[in-house]
Tab-separated table of N, CA and C in Angstrom:
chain	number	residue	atom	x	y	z
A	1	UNK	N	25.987	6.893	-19.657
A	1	UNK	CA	25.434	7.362	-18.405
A	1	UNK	C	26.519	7.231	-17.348
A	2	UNK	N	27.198	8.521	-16.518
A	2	UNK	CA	27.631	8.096	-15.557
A	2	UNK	C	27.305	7.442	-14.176
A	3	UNK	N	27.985	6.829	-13.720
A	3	UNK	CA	27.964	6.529	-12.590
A	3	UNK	C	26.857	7.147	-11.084
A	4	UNK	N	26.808	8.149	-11.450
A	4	UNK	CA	26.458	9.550	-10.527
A	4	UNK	C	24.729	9.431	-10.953
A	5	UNK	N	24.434	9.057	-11.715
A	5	UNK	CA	23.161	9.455	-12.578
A	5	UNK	C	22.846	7.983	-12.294
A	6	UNK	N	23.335	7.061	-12.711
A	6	UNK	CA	23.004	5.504	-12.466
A	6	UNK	C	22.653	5.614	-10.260
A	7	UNK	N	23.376	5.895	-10.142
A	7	UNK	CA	23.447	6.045	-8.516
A	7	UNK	C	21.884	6.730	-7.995
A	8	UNK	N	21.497	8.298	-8.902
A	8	UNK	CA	20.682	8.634	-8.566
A	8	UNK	C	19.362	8.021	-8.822
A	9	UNK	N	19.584	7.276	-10.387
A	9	UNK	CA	18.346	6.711	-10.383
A	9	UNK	C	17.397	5.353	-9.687
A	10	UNK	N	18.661	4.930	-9.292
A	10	UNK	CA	18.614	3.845	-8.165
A	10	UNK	C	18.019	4.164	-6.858
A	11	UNK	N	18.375	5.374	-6.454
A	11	UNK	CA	17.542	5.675	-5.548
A	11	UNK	C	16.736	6.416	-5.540
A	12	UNK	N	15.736	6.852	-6.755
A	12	UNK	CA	14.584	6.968	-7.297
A	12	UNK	C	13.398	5.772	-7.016
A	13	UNK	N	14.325	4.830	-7.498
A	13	UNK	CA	13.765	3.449	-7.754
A	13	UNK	C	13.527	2.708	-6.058
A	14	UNK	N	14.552	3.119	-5.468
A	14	UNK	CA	14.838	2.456	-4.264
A	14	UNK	C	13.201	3.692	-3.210
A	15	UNK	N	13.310	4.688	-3.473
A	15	UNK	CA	12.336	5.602	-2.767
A	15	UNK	C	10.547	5.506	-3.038
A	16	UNK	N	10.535	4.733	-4.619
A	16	UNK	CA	9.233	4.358	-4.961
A	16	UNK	C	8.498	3.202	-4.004
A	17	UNK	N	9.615	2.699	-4.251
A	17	UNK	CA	8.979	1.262	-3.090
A	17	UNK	C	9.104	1.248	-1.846
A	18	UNK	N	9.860	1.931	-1.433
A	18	UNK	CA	9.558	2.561	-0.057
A	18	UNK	C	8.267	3.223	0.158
A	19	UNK	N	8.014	4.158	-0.368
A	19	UNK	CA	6.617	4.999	-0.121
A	19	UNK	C	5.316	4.152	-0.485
A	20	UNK	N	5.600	2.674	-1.567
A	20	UNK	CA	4.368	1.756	-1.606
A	20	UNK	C	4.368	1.216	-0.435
A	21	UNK	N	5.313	0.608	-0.190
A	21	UNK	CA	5.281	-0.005	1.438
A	21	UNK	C	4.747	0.376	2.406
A	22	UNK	N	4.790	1.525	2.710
A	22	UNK	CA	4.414	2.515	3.553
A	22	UNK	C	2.842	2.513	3.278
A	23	UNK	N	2.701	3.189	2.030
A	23	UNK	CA	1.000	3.347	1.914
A	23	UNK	C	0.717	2.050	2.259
A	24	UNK	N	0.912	0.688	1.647
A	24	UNK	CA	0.300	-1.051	2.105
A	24	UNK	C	0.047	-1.119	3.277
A	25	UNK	N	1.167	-0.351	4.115
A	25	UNK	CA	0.805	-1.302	5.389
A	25	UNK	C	0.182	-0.223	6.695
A	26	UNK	N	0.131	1.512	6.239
A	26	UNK	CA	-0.694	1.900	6.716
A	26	UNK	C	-2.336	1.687	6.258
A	27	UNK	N	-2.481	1.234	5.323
A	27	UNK	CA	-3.801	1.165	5.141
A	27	UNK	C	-4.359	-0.325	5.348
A	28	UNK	N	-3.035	-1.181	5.634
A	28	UNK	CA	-3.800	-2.570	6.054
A	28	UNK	C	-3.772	-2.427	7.722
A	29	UNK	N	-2.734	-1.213	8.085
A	29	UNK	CA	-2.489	-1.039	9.341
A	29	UNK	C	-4.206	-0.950	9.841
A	30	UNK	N	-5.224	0.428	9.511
A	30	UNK	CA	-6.183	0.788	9.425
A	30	UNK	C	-7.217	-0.691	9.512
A	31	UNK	N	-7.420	-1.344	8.766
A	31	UNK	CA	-8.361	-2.431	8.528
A	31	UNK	C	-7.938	-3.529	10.057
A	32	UNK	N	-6.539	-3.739	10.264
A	32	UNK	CA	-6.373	-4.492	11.421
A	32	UNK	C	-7.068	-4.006	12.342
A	33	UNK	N	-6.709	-2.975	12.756
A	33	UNK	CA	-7.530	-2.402	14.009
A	33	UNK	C	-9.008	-2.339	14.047
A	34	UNK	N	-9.324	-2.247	13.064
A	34	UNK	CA	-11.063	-2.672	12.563
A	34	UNK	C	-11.432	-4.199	13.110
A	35	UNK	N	-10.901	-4.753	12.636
A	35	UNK	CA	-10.913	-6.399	12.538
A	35	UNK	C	-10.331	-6.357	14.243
A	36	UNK	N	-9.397	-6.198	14.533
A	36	UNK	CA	-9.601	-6.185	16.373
A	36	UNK	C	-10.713	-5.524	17.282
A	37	UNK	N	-10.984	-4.727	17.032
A	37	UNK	CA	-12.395	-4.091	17.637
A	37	UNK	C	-13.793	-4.955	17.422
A	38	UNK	N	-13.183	-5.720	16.035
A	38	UNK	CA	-14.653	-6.372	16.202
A	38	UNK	C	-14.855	-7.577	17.023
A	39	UNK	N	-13.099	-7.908	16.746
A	39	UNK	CA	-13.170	-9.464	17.615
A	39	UNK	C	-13.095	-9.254	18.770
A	40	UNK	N	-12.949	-7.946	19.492
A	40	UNK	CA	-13.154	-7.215	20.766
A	40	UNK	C	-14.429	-7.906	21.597
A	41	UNK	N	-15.428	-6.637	20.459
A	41	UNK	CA	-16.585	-6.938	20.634
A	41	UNK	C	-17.279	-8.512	20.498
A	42	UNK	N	-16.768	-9.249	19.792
A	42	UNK	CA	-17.455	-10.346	19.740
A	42	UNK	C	-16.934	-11.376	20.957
A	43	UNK	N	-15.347	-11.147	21.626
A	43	UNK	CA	-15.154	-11.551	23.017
A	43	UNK	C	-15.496	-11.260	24.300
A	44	UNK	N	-16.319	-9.823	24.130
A	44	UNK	CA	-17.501	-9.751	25.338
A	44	UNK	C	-18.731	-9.911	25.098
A	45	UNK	N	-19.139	-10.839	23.970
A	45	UNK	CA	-20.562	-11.099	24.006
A	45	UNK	C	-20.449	-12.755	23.709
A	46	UNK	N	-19.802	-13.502	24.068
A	46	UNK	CA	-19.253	-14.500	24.154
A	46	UNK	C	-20.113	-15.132	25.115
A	47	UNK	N	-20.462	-14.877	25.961
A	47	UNK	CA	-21.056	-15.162	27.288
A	47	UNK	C	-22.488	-15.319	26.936
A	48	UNK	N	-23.079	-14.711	26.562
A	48	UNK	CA	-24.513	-14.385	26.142
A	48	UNK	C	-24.938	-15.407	25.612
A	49	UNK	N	-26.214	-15.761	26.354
A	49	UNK	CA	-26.679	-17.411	25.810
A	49	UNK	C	-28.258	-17.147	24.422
A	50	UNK	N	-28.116	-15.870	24.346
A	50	UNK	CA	-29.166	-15.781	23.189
A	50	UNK	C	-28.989	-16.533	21.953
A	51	UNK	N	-29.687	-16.728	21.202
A	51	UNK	CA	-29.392	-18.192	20.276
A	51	UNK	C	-29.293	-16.870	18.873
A	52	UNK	N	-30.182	-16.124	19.160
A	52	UNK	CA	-29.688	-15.346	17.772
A	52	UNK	C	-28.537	-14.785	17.781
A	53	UNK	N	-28.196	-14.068	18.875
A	53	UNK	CA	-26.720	-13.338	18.962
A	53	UNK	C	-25.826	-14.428	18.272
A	54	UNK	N	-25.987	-15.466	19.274
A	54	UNK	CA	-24.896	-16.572	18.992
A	54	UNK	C	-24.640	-16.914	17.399
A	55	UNK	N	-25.962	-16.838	16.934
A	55	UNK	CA	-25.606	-17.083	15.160
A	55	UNK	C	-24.835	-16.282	14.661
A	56	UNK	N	-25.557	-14.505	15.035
A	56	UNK	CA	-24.820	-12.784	14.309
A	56	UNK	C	-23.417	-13.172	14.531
A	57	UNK	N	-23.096	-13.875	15.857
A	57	UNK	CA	-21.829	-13.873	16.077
A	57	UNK	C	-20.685	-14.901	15.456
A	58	UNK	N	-21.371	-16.111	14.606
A	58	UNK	CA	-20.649	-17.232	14.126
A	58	UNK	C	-20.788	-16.361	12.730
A	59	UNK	N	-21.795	-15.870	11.929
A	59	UNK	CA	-21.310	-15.136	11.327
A	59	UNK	C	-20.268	-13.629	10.775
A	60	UNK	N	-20.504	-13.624	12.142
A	60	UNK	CA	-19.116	-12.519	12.416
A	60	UNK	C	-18.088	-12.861	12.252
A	61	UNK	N	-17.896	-13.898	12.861
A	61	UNK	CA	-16.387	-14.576	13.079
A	61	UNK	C	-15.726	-15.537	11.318
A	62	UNK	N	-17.057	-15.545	11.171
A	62	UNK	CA	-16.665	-16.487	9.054
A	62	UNK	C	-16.449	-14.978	8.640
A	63	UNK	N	-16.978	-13.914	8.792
A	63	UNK	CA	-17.014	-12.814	8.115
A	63	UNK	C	-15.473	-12.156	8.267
A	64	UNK	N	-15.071	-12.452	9.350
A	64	UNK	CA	-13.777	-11.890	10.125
A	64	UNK	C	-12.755	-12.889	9.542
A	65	UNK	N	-13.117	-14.122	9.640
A	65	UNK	CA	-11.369	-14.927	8.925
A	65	UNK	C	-11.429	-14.440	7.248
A	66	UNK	N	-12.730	-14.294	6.658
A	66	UNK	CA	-12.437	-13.977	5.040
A	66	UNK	C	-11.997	-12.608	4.935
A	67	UNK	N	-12.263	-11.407	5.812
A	67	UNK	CA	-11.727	-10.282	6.090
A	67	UNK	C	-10.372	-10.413	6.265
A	68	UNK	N	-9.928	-11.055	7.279
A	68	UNK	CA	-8.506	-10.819	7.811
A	68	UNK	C	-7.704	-11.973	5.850
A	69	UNK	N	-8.592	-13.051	5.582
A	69	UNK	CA	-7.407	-13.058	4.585
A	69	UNK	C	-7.831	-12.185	3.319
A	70	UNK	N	-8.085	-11.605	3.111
A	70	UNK	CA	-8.534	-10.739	1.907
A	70	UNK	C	-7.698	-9.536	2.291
A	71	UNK	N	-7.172	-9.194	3.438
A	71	UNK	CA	-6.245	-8.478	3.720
A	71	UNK	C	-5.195	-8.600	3.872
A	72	UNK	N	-4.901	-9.604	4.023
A	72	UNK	CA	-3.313	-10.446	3.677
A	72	UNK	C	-3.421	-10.888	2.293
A	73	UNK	N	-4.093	-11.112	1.486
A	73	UNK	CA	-3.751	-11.165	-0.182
A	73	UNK	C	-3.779	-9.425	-0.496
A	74	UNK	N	-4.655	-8.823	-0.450
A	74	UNK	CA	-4.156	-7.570	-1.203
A	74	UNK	C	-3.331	-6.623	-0.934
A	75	UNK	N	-2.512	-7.237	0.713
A	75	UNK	CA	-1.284	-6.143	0.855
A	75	UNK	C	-0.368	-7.019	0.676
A	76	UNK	N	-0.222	-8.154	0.315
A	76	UNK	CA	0.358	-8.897	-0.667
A	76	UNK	C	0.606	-8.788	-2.010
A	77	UNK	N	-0.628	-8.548	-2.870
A	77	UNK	CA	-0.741	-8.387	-3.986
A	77	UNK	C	-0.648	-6.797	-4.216
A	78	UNK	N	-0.269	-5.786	-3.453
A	78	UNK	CA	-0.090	-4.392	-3.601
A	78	UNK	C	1.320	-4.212	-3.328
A	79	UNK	N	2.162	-4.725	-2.676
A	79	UNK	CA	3.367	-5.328	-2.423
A	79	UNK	C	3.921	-5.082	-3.559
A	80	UNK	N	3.471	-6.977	-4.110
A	80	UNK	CA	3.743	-7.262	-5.161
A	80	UNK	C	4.044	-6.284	-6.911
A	81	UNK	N	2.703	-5.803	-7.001
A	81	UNK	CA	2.390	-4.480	-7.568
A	81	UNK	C	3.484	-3.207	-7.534
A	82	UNK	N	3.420	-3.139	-6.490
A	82	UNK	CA	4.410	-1.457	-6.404
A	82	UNK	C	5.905	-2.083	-6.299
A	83	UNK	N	6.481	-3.064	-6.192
A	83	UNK	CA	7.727	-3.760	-6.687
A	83	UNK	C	8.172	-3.598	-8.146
A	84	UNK	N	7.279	-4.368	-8.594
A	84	UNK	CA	7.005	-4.845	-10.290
A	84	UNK	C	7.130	-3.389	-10.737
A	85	UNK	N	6.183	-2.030	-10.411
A	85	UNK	CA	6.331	-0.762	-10.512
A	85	UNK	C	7.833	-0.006	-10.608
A	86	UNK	N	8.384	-0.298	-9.670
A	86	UNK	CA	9.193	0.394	-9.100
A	86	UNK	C	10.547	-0.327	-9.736
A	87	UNK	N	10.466	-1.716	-10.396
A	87	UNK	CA	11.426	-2.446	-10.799
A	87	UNK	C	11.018	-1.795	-12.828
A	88	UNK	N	10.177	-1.628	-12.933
A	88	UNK	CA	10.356	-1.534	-14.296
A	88	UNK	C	10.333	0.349	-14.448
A	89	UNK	N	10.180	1.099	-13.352
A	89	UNK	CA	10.537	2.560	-13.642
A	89	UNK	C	12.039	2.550	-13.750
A	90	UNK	N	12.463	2.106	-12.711
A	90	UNK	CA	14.079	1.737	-12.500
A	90	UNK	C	14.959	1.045	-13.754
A	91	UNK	N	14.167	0.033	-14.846
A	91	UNK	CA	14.522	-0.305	-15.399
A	91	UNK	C	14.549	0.605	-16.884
A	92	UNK	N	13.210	1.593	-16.878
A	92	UNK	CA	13.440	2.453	-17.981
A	92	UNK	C	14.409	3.546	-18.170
A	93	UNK	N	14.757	3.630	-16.450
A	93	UNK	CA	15.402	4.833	-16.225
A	93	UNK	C	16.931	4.651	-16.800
A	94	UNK	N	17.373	3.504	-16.645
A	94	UNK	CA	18.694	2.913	-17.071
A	94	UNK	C	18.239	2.724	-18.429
A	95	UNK	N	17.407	2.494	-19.207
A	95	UNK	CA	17.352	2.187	-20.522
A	95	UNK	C	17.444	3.752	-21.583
A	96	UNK	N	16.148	4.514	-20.760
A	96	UNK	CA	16.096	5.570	-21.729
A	96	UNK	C	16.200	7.086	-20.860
A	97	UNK	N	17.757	7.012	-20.155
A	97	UNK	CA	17.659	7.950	-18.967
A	97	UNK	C	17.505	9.732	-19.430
A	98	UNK	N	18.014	9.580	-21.364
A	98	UNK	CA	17.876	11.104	-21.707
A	98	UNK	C	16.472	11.061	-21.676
A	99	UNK	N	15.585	10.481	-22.010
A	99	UNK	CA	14.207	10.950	-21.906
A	99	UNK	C	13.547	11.011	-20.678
A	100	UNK	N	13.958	10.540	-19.766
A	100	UNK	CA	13.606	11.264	-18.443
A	100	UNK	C	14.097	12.611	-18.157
A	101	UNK	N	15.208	12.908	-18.252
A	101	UNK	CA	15.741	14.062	-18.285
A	101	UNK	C	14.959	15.322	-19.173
A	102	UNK	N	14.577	15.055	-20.097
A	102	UNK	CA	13.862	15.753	-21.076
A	102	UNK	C	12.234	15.903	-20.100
A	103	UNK	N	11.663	14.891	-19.856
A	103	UNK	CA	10.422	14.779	-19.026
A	103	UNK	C	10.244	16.030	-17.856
A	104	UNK	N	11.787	15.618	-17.100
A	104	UNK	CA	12.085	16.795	-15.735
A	104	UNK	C	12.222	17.657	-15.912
A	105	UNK	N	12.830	18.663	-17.373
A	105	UNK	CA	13.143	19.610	-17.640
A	105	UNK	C	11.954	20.128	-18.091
A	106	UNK	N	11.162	19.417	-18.614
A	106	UNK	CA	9.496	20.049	-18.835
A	106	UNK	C	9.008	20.257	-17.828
A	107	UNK	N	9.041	19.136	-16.921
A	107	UNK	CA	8.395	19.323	-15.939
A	107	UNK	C	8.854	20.508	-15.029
A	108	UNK	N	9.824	20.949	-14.673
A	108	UNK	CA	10.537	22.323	-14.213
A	108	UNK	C	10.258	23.284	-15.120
A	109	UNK	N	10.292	23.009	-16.116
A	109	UNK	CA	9.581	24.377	-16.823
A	109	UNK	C	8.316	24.778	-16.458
A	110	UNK	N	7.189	24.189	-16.704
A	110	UNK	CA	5.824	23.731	-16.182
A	110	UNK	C	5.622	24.567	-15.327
A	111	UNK	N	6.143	23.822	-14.003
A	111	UNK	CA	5.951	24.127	-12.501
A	111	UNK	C	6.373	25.463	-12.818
A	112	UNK	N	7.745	25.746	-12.999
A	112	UNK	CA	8.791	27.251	-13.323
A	112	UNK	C	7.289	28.276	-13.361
A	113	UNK	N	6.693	27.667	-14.788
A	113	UNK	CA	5.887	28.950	-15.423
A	113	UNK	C	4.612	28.931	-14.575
A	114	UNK	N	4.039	27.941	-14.068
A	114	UNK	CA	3.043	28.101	-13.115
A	114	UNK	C	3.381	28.739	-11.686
A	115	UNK	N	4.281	29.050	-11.215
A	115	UNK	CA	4.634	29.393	-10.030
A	115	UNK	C	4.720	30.993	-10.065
A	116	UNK	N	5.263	31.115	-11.497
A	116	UNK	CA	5.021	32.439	-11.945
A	116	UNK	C	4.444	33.599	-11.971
A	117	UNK	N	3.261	32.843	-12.363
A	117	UNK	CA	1.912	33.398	-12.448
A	117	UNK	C	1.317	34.110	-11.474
A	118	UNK	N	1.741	33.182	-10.890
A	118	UNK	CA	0.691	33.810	-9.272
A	118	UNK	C	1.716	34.680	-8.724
């Protein structure tokens, strides 16, 4: 394998985990802002001396710390995940790089003959 091909597949490898990253932390991005709106809401009803609110609201707030860490383990553990991914595509690619090549050339055929068509 030259050099040139080792180079490209590296940044194959290097572009996978980039784009997991991206998806992790827009979609934990999404859930934060959830989890702020609520603790929004639960800092203007703070005041309110109703005894039931006051409970909805201690359960809000247990509901909100197991939220906020259940969202720090699975964009942790999705992290983790699309690494491990992206470390063992990278690693096949250097192992068995003619059969990727063979894969792409189908796959360009494929696409080739479907594009065709229409």
């Amino acid at each position: 394998m030259t050099t040139l091909n080792a180079e490209k597949i590296d940044h194959v490898g290097e572009a996978i985990g980039r784009g997991a990253r991206k998806a992790a932390s827009r979609s934990s991005g999404e859930i934060r802002d959830l989890l702020a709106d609520v603790e929004d809401l639960l800092s203007r009803v703070t005041g309110v001396d109703d005894a039931d609110l006051a409970r909805a609201r201690e359960r809000v707030e247990a509901s909100l710390g197991r939220a906020r860490e259940s969202v720090v383990d699975g964009t942790l553990h999705l992290r983790d995940r699309a690494a491990a991914s992206a470390k063992a595509a990278d690693g096949y690619a250097h192992d068995s790089p003619w059969t990727l090549v063979g894969v792409a050339a189908v796959a360009g055929i494929a696409l080739g003959a479907a594009l065709a068509r229409r």
